[in-house]
Coordinates of C-alpha atoms (C1' of nucleotides) in Angstrom, one line a residue:
Chain A
M27 CA -104.6 -14.0 25.6
P28 CA -102.2 -16.9 25.4
T29 CA -101.8 -16.8 21.7
S30 CA -98.2 -17.9 22.2
H31 CA -97.7 -20.2 19.3
L32 CA -94.4 -21.6 20.0
R33 CA -95.3 -24.5 22.1
M34 CA -92.2 -26.5 21.2
E35 CA -90.6 -25.1 24.2
N36 CA -89.1 -27.8 26.3
K37 CA -90.5 -26.5 29.5
T38 CA -91.4 -22.9 29.6
A39 CA -94.3 -23.5 27.3
K40 CA -96.8 -21.2 28.9
T41 CA -99.8 -22.5 27.0
R42 CA -102.6 -23.1 29.3
E43 CA -102.5 -26.4 31.0
R44 CA -105.1 -28.6 29.6
N45 CA -106.7 -30.4 32.4
K46 CA -110.4 -30.9 32.7
D47 CA -110.5 -31.6 36.4
K48 CA -108.4 -28.6 37.2
S49 CA -110.6 -26.4 35.1
K50 CA -113.7 -27.8 36.7
Q51 CA -112.2 -26.9 40.0
E52 CA -111.5 -23.4 38.8
F53 CA -115.1 -22.9 37.9
L54 CA -116.1 -24.1 41.4
D55 CA -113.6 -21.7 42.9
A56 CA -114.9 -18.9 40.8
V57 CA -118.4 -19.6 42.1
G58 CA -117.1 -19.3 45.6
K59 CA -115.3 -16.1 44.9
I60 CA -118.2 -14.4 43.3
L61 CA -120.6 -15.6 45.9
T62 CA -118.4 -14.2 48.6
T63 CA -117.8 -10.9 47.1
K64 CA -121.1 -10.2 45.3
G65 CA -123.6 -12.6 46.6
Y66 CA -125.6 -15.4 45.0
T67 CA -127.6 -13.0 42.7
S68 CA -124.4 -12.3 40.8
L69 CA -123.7 -15.9 39.9
K70 CA -124.1 -15.4 36.1
V71 CA -122.5 -17.7 33.5
N72 CA -120.5 -14.9 31.9
D73 CA -119.1 -13.6 35.2
I74 CA -118.3 -17.1 36.5
A75 CA -116.4 -18.0 33.3
N76 CA -114.7 -14.7 33.4
A77 CA -113.6 -15.1 37.0
A78 CA -112.4 -18.6 36.2
G79 CA -110.4 -17.3 33.2
L80 CA -112.0 -19.9 31.0
D81 CA -114.7 -19.9 28.4
K82 CA -118.3 -20.3 29.5
K83 CA -118.8 -23.0 26.9
L84 CA -116.9 -25.2 29.2
I85 CA -119.4 -24.8 31.9
Y86 CA -122.0 -26.3 29.6
K87 CA -119.6 -29.0 28.5
Y88 CA -118.4 -30.0 31.9
F89 CA -121.4 -29.4 34.1
G90 CA -124.4 -29.2 31.7
G91 CA -125.2 -25.7 32.6
T92 CA -124.9 -23.0 35.3
D93 CA -127.5 -24.7 37.6
Q94 CA -125.6 -27.9 37.7
L95 CA -122.4 -26.1 38.4
L96 CA -124.0 -24.3 41.3
D97 CA -125.5 -27.6 42.6
E98 CA -122.0 -29.1 42.5
Y99 CA -120.6 -26.2 44.3
I100 CA -123.2 -26.3 47.0
H101 CA -122.8 -29.9 47.6
A102 CA -119.0 -29.6 47.7
Q103 CA -119.2 -26.9 50.2
N104 CA -121.3 -28.9 52.6
F105 CA -118.5 -31.2 53.3
W106 CA -116.1 -28.5 54.5
N107 CA -118.5 -26.7 56.7
N108 CA -119.4 -29.7 58.7
V109 CA -116.0 -30.7 59.8
E110 CA -115.8 -28.4 62.7
E111 CA -118.6 -30.0 64.6
E112 CA -117.0 -33.4 64.9
P113 CA -114.1 -33.1 67.2
L114 CA -115.9 -32.6 70.5
I115 CA -118.2 -35.5 71.2
A116 CA -115.9 -35.9 74.2
E117 CA -116.9 -37.1 77.6
D118 CA -120.6 -37.6 78.3
T119 CA -120.2 -37.0 82.0
D120 CA -122.2 -33.7 81.9
G121 CA -124.8 -34.9 79.4
G122 CA -123.1 -32.9 76.6
K123 CA -123.3 -29.5 78.3
T124 CA -119.7 -28.5 77.6
A125 CA -120.0 -30.0 74.2
A126 CA -123.1 -27.8 73.5
K127 CA -121.2 -24.7 74.6
Q128 CA -118.3 -25.6 72.5
I129 CA -120.4 -26.2 69.4
L130 CA -122.3 -22.9 69.8
S131 CA -119.2 -20.9 70.4
N132 CA -117.3 -22.5 67.6
Q133 CA -120.1 -22.1 65.2
F134 CA -120.4 -18.4 66.2
D135 CA -116.8 -17.8 65.4
F136 CA -116.9 -19.9 62.3
V137 CA -119.8 -18.1 60.8
G138 CA -118.5 -14.8 61.8
N139 CA -115.2 -15.4 60.1
N140 CA -116.5 -17.1 57.1
I141 CA -118.2 -14.8 54.7
E142 CA -118.6 -17.5 52.1
Y143 CA -120.6 -19.6 54.5
Q144 CA -122.7 -16.6 55.4
K145 CA -123.5 -16.1 51.8
I146 CA -124.5 -19.7 51.5
L147 CA -126.8 -19.4 54.4
I148 CA -128.4 -16.3 52.9
W149 CA -128.8 -18.1 49.6
Q150 CA -130.5 -21.0 51.4
L151 CA -132.9 -18.5 53.0
A152 CA -133.7 -16.7 49.8
E153 CA -133.9 -19.3 47.1
E154 CA -135.8 -22.5 46.9
R155 CA -133.5 -25.1 45.4
A156 CA -133.2 -28.9 45.4
S157 CA -129.5 -28.8 46.3
H158 CA -130.2 -26.6 49.2
R159 CA -132.8 -28.9 50.5
K160 CA -130.5 -31.8 50.2
V161 CA -127.7 -30.1 52.1
I162 CA -130.1 -29.0 54.8
D163 CA -131.5 -32.5 55.1
E164 CA -128.0 -33.8 55.5
Q165 CA -127.3 -31.3 58.2
E166 CA -130.5 -32.1 60.0
E167 CA -129.6 -35.8 59.8
K168 CA -126.1 -35.0 61.2
G169 CA -127.7 -33.0 64.0
E170 CA -130.1 -35.7 64.7
V171 CA -127.5 -38.2 65.7
L172 CA -125.9 -35.6 68.0
F173 CA -129.2 -34.9 69.7
T174 CA -130.3 -38.4 70.1
H175 CA -126.9 -39.5 71.4
M176 CA -126.3 -36.8 73.9
A177 CA -129.3 -34.8 74.7
D178 CA -132.4 -36.9 74.2
R179 CA -131.1 -39.6 76.5
Y180 CA -130.1 -37.1 79.1
F181 CA -133.3 -35.0 79.0
G182 CA -135.8 -37.7 78.6
D183 CA -139.3 -36.3 78.1
K184 CA -137.8 -32.8 78.1
A185 CA -135.8 -33.6 75.0
A186 CA -138.0 -31.6 72.7
D187 CA -137.7 -28.6 75.0
F188 CA -134.0 -28.8 74.9
R189 CA -134.0 -29.0 71.1
A190 CA -136.2 -25.9 70.9
M191 CA -133.8 -24.0 73.0
M192 CA -130.8 -25.1 70.9
A193 CA -132.8 -24.3 67.8
L194 CA -133.2 -20.7 69.1
L195 CA -129.5 -20.4 70.0
V196 CA -128.2 -21.8 66.8
S197 CA -130.6 -19.6 64.8
G198 CA -129.4 -16.6 66.8
V199 CA -125.8 -17.4 66.1
Y200 CA -126.5 -17.6 62.3
Y201 CA -128.7 -14.5 62.1
L202 CA -126.5 -12.2 64.1
N203 CA -123.5 -12.9 62.1
I204 CA -125.2 -12.7 58.7
Y205 CA -127.0 -9.5 59.9
A206 CA -123.8 -7.8 61.0
E207 CA -122.1 -8.1 57.7
T208 CA -124.3 -6.2 55.4
N209 CA -126.4 -3.2 56.6
G210 CA -125.0 -2.3 60.0
S211 CA -123.5 -4.4 62.8
V212 CA -125.4 -3.2 65.8
F213 CA -128.3 -5.3 67.0
C214 CA -130.2 -4.6 70.2
G215 CA -127.4 -2.2 71.0
I216 CA -124.7 -4.9 70.8
D217 CA -122.0 -4.4 68.1
I218 CA -121.8 -7.9 66.7
K219 CA -118.5 -7.1 64.9
S220 CA -116.7 -5.8 67.9
P221 CA -114.7 -8.2 70.1
G222 CA -116.6 -6.9 73.2
G223 CA -119.9 -7.5 71.6
R224 CA -119.0 -10.9 70.4
E225 CA -117.8 -11.8 73.9
K226 CA -121.1 -10.7 75.3
I227 CA -123.0 -13.0 72.9
K228 CA -120.8 -15.9 73.8
E229 CA -121.4 -15.3 77.4
A230 CA -125.1 -15.2 76.7
L231 CA -124.9 -18.5 74.9
N232 CA -123.0 -20.1 77.7
F233 CA -125.5 -18.7 80.2
F234 CA -128.5 -20.1 78.3
V235 CA -126.9 -23.5 78.0
D236 CA -126.2 -23.6 81.7
K237 CA -129.7 -22.7 82.5
A238 CA -131.1 -25.3 80.1
Y239 CA -129.1 -28.0 81.7
E240 CA -129.8 -26.7 85.2
D241 CA -133.5 -26.5 85.0
L242 CA -134.4 -29.0 82.4
K243 CA -133.0 -32.0 84.1
Chain B
M17 CA -151.1 16.1 45.5
P18 CA -154.8 15.6 46.2
T19 CA -156.0 16.6 42.8
S20 CA -159.2 14.7 43.3
H21 CA -161.8 17.3 42.8
L22 CA -165.2 16.2 41.8
R23 CA -165.0 15.0 38.3
M24 CA -168.1 14.9 36.2
E25 CA -168.3 11.2 36.1
N26 CA -170.9 10.1 33.6
K27 CA -170.7 6.7 35.1
T28 CA -169.9 4.3 32.3
A29 CA -166.5 5.9 31.7
K30 CA -164.6 2.8 31.1
T31 CA -161.3 4.6 30.7
R32 CA -158.8 3.9 33.4
E33 CA -159.1 6.2 36.3
R34 CA -156.4 8.8 36.0
N35 CA -155.0 9.3 39.4
K36 CA -151.3 9.8 40.1
D37 CA -151.5 9.0 43.8
K38 CA -153.5 5.9 43.3
S39 CA -151.2 4.7 40.5
K40 CA -148.2 5.3 42.7
Q41 CA -149.8 3.2 45.4
E42 CA -150.5 0.5 42.8
F43 CA -146.8 0.4 42.0
L44 CA -146.0 0.1 45.7
D45 CA -148.5 -2.7 46.1
A46 CA -147.1 -4.4 43.1
V47 CA -143.6 -4.4 44.7
G48 CA -145.1 -6.0 47.8
K49 CA -146.8 -8.6 45.8
I50 CA -143.8 -9.6 43.7
L51 CA -141.6 -9.5 46.8
T52 CA -143.9 -11.8 48.6
T53 CA -144.4 -14.3 45.8
K54 CA -141.0 -14.3 44.1
G55 CA -138.5 -12.6 46.3
Y56 CA -136.5 -9.4 46.0
T57 CA -134.5 -10.7 43.1
S58 CA -137.6 -10.6 40.9
L59 CA -138.2 -6.9 41.4
K60 CA -137.6 -5.8 37.8
V61 CA -139.2 -2.8 36.2
N62 CA -141.0 -4.6 33.6
D63 CA -142.5 -7.1 36.0
I64 CA -143.5 -4.5 38.5
A65 CA -145.2 -2.4 35.9
N66 CA -146.9 -5.4 34.6
A67 CA -148.1 -6.4 38.0
A68 CA -149.4 -2.9 38.6
G69 CA -151.2 -2.9 35.3
L70 CA -149.5 0.3 34.3
D71 CA -146.7 1.4 32.0
K72 CA -143.2 1.2 33.3
K73 CA -142.6 4.7 32.0
L74 CA -144.7 5.9 34.9
I75 CA -142.2 4.4 37.4
Y76 CA -139.6 6.7 36.0
K77 CA -142.0 9.7 36.0
Y78 CA -143.3 9.2 39.5
F79 CA -140.4 7.8 41.4
G80 CA -137.4 8.6 39.2
G81 CA -136.6 4.9 38.7
T82 CA -136.9 1.5 40.1
D83 CA -134.4 2.1 42.9
Q84 CA -136.3 5.0 44.2
L85 CA -139.6 3.1 44.0
L86 CA -138.1 0.3 46.0
D87 CA -136.7 2.8 48.5
E88 CA -140.1 4.3 49.0
Y89 CA -141.6 0.8 49.4
I90 CA -139.1 -0.1 52.0
H91 CA -139.6 3.0 54.0
A92 CA -143.4 2.7 53.8
Q93 CA -143.2 -0.8 55.1
N94 CA -141.2 0.2 58.1
F95 CA -144.1 2.0 59.5
W96 CA -146.5 -0.9 59.5
N97 CA -144.1 -3.5 60.9
N98 CA -143.3 -1.4 63.9
V99 CA -146.8 -0.9 65.2
E100 CA -147.0 -4.2 67.0
E101 CA -144.3 -3.4 69.5
E102 CA -146.0 -0.4 71.0
P103 CA -149.0 -1.5 73.0
L104 CA -147.2 -3.3 75.8
I105 CA -145.0 -0.8 77.7
A106 CA -147.3 -1.6 80.5
E107 CA -146.5 -1.8 84.2
D108 CA -142.9 -1.7 85.1
T109 CA -143.3 -3.7 88.2
D110 CA -141.3 -6.6 87.0
G111 CA -138.7 -4.7 85.2
G112 CA -140.2 -5.4 81.8
K113 CA -140.1 -9.2 82.1
T114 CA -143.7 -9.9 80.9
A115 CA -143.3 -7.2 78.3
A116 CA -140.2 -8.9 77.0
K117 CA -142.0 -12.2 76.8
Q118 CA -144.9 -10.5 75.0
I119 CA -142.7 -8.8 72.5
L120 CA -140.8 -12.0 71.6
S121 CA -143.9 -14.1 71.4
N122 CA -145.7 -11.5 69.3
Q123 CA -142.7 -11.0 67.0
F124 CA -142.5 -14.8 66.6
D125 CA -146.1 -15.0 65.4
F126 CA -145.9 -11.8 63.4
V127 CA -142.9 -12.9 61.4
G128 CA -144.2 -16.4 61.0
N129 CA -147.5 -15.2 59.6
N130 CA -146.1 -12.4 57.5
I131 CA -144.2 -13.6 54.5
E132 CA -143.8 -10.2 53.1
Y133 CA -141.9 -9.2 56.2
Q134 CA -139.8 -12.3 56.0
K135 CA -138.9 -11.4 52.5
I136 CA -137.9 -7.9 53.6
L137 CA -135.7 -9.4 56.3
I138 CA -134.0 -11.6 53.7
W139 CA -133.6 -8.7 51.5
Q140 CA -131.9 -6.8 54.3
L141 CA -129.5 -9.7 54.9
A142 CA -128.7 -10.1 51.2
E143 CA -128.4 -6.6 49.8
E144 CA -126.5 -3.6 51.0
R145 CA -128.7 -0.6 50.4
A146 CA -129.0 2.8 52.0
S147 CA -132.8 2.5 52.6
H148 CA -132.2 -0.8 54.4
R149 CA -129.6 0.9 56.6
K150 CA -132.0 3.7 57.4
V151 CA -134.8 1.4 58.3
I152 CA -132.5 -0.7 60.5
D153 CA -131.1 2.4 62.2
E154 CA -134.7 3.5 62.9
Q155 CA -135.5 0.2 64.4
E156 CA -132.3 0.2 66.5
E157 CA -133.3 3.6 67.7
K158 CA -136.7 2.4 68.6
G159 CA -135.3 -0.5 70.5
E160 CA -132.8 1.7 72.2
V161 CA -135.6 3.6 74.0
L162 CA -137.2 0.4 75.0
F163 CA -134.0 -1.0 76.4
T164 CA -132.9 2.1 78.2
H165 CA -136.3 2.6 79.7
M166 CA -137.0 -0.8 81.0
A167 CA -134.0 -3.0 81.0
D168 CA -130.9 -0.8 81.5
R169 CA -132.3 0.8 84.6
Y170 CA -133.3 -2.5 86.0
F171 CA -130.2 -4.5 85.2
G172 CA -127.6 -1.8 86.0
D173 CA -124.1 -3.0 85.1
K174 CA -125.6 -6.2 83.7
A175 CA -127.5 -4.3 81.1
A176 CA -125.2 -5.3 78.2
D177 CA -125.6 -8.9 79.2
F178 CA -129.3 -8.6 79.0
R179 CA -129.1 -7.0 75.6
A180 CA -126.9 -9.7 74.3
M181 CA -129.4 -12.3 75.4
M182 CA -132.3 -10.5 73.8
A183 CA -130.2 -10.1 70.7
L184 CA -129.8 -13.8 70.5
L185 CA -133.5 -14.5 71.1
V186 CA -134.8 -11.9 68.6
S187 CA -132.3 -13.2 66.0
G188 CA -133.5 -16.7 66.6
V189 CA -137.1 -15.7 66.2
Y190 CA -136.2 -14.1 62.9
Y191 CA -134.1 -16.8 61.5
L192 CA -136.3 -19.7 62.4
N193 CA -139.3 -18.2 60.7
I194 CA -137.4 -17.2 57.6
Y195 CA -135.6 -20.6 57.5
A196 CA -138.8 -22.5 57.8
E197 CA -140.4 -21.0 54.8
T198 CA -138.1 -21.9 51.9
N199 CA -136.1 -25.1 52.0
G200 CA -137.5 -27.2 54.8
S201 CA -139.2 -26.4 58.1
V202 CA -137.4 -28.7 60.5
F203 CA -134.6 -27.2 62.5
C204 CA -132.8 -29.1 65.2
G205 CA -135.6 -31.6 64.9
I206 CA -138.3 -29.0 65.6
D207 CA -140.8 -28.5 62.9
I208 CA -141.1 -24.7 62.9
K209 CA -144.3 -24.7 60.9
S210 CA -146.2 -27.0 63.1
P211 CA -148.3 -25.7 66.0
G212 CA -146.5 -28.0 68.4
G213 CA -143.1 -26.9 67.3
R214 CA -144.0 -23.3 67.5
E215 CA -145.3 -23.8 71.0
K216 CA -142.0 -25.4 72.0
I217 CA -140.1 -22.4 70.7
K218 CA -142.3 -20.0 72.5
E219 CA -141.8 -21.9 75.7
A220 CA -138.1 -21.8 75.2
L221 CA -138.3 -18.0 74.7
N222 CA -140.3 -17.6 77.9
F223 CA -137.9 -19.9 79.8
F224 CA -134.9 -17.9 78.6
V225 CA -136.4 -14.6 79.6
D226 CA -137.3 -16.0 83.0
K227 CA -133.8 -17.1 83.5
A228 CA -132.4 -13.9 82.4
Y229 CA -134.4 -11.9 84.9
E230 CA -133.8 -14.5 87.6
D231 CA -130.1 -14.6 87.5
L232 CA -129.1 -11.3 86.0
K233 CA -130.7 -9.1 88.7
Chain C
dA26 C1' -166.0 24.9 23.6
dG27 C1' -161.0 25.5 24.0
dT28 C1' -156.6 24.7 26.0
dA29 C1' -152.7 23.4 28.6
dA30 C1' -151.0 20.2 31.8
dA31 C1' -150.7 15.9 33.3
dA32 C1' -151.9 10.8 33.2
dG33 C1' -151.0 7.1 30.5
dT34 C1' -149.5 4.2 26.2
dC35 C1' -146.5 2.6 22.7
dA36 C1' -142.6 1.8 19.9
dC37 C1' -138.0 1.6 20.0
dC38 C1' -133.0 1.4 21.4
dA39 C1' -129.1 -0.3 24.2
dA40 C1' -127.0 -3.3 27.3
dA41 C1' -126.7 -7.6 29.7
dT42 C1' -127.3 -12.4 29.8
dA43 C1' -128.0 -17.3 28.2
dG44 C1' -126.8 -20.5 25.0
dT45 C1' -124.6 -22.8 20.8
dG46 C1' -122.1 -24.1 16.3
dA47 C1' -117.8 -23.9 14.2
dC48 C1' -113.4 -23.8 14.8
dC49 C1' -108.4 -24.2 16.8
dA50 C1' -104.6 -26.7 19.2
dC51 C1' -102.4 -30.1 21.7
dA52 C1' -101.4 -34.9 23.2
dA53 C1' -101.3 -39.8 22.5
dG54 C1' -101.9 -43.9 19.9
dA55 C1' -101.9 -46.0 15.1
Chain D
dT17 C1' -96.4 -38.7 10.7
dC18 C1' -101.0 -38.7 10.6
dT19 C1' -105.2 -39.2 12.8
dT20 C1' -108.4 -38.6 16.4
dG21 C1' -110.2 -37.3 20.8
dT22 C1' -110.9 -33.6 23.6
dG23 C1' -109.6 -29.3 26.1
dG24 C1' -110.3 -24.7 24.8
dT25 C1' -111.6 -20.2 22.2
dC26 C1' -114.5 -17.3 19.5
dA27 C1' -118.2 -15.3 17.2
dC28 C1' -122.8 -15.3 16.7
dT29 C1' -127.9 -15.5 17.9
dA30 C1' -131.9 -15.0 20.9
dT31 C1' -134.0 -13.3 24.9
dT32 C1' -134.4 -10.5 28.8
dT33 C1' -134.0 -6.2 31.0
dG34 C1' -133.5 -1.2 31.6
dG35 C1' -134.5 3.1 29.8
dT36 C1' -136.5 7.0 26.8
dG37 C1' -138.8 10.0 23.1
dA38 C1' -142.9 10.7 20.8
dC39 C1' -147.5 10.2 20.9
dT40 C1' -152.6 9.9 22.7
dT41 C1' -156.1 10.7 26.1
dT42 C1' -158.2 12.7 30.0
dT43 C1' -158.8 16.4 33.3
dA44 C1' -159.1 20.9 35.2
dC45 C1' -159.8 25.4 34.4
dT46 C1' -161.0 29.5 31.8

DNA sequence: AGTAAAAGTCACCAAATAGTGACCACAAGA
DNA sequence: TCTTGTGGTCACTATTTGGTGACTTTTACT
């Protein structure tokens, strides 16, 4: 409790910094922290305010309510998690084969290492929510340009088949990592949390991509 | 338990049938109903009792509490959802290739058509829980005998590679169906809820299995 | 019929959770 | 210095949720 009344201090005044934007960010951070450690079902106003070290009244003042705070959090997250897909639209000499491998492998590691993102994925699976829909639509749109640019052109009338294969692989990447975190990490006898197991999965991903490009062309 | 001896029913007895076993079952059914329609986060005592048309006190009397009721529900479900995997341990002439295709395709349809099972899968992903762990362990064990029987023998030192591939495909089958139900059904441009989209996924599954057996041997 | 055990209901309490009005405190402009 | 806008706290209410003791009703058995 910063009941320190002497605020005449020239500098050392420890009274809480009064900054709306910073406080808003602290609420957003608190959401991420709670989401990561306890899951989306624990995102209650009281707990969020407590984690942020601020009064819950401010959530209503600044965001309008818990839902709007969560919406803002969700949307803010979407920007960060998409950065890693960009940097490899490199050479098109192989129709995007190495790019596809890269993306899958990167995504596999990213999801595996990022519990916060795992929790967001679970949240998307579990709760119908306009802001989830929006984020998902944005991601689909982003994926769409990737597919049309590199794969559709390359695969012609087999484009849809390639997309189906990628859908399976990406889904597998997501599920395996989410699965491994909560109630046991062994799936089909592969320990998804062990380096050896993860290596096997990556090899399987590469194998499937190779075969897709080999046979589909 | 079977206290049902012949009771002198006069007929018109309008009073609720007093039957512990039946009431227990009604609670279990209520859990399934709420889980299916509103998700695991809505599994509250009051609502469950209400859905069952009985007093919540009975939940404490019969099960010990909500948690134990949920545990019993989870365990009971496990029996039903595993039935579909049995009937196809047919000929071993192809090392289990057609069996693998069958299992994946069947599982894809089963999960897609069974929202209750989808919700259980989500629940497993979202909540750490001893009964989930137990069910998952049992499933792993069941899968283990399948793998050792048909695949490990056939693939020799490549057995782990095959398992990794199957892990990816099964995971994909799960995730795609769960994903499609809640916040949008299009993934990688494939509409997972449309017959055409589902057909493409199945073809991709078959393709991958073929390639696995082709190259891994 | 009479009775005891068990099925089932109801009223009630306690804790958790969402939400808000009244207030305090600091900074900047008048 | 005083006033005002606003960041921030606190106390309070209402609702939801979990849990239980006391009671009533039915059944099974003598």
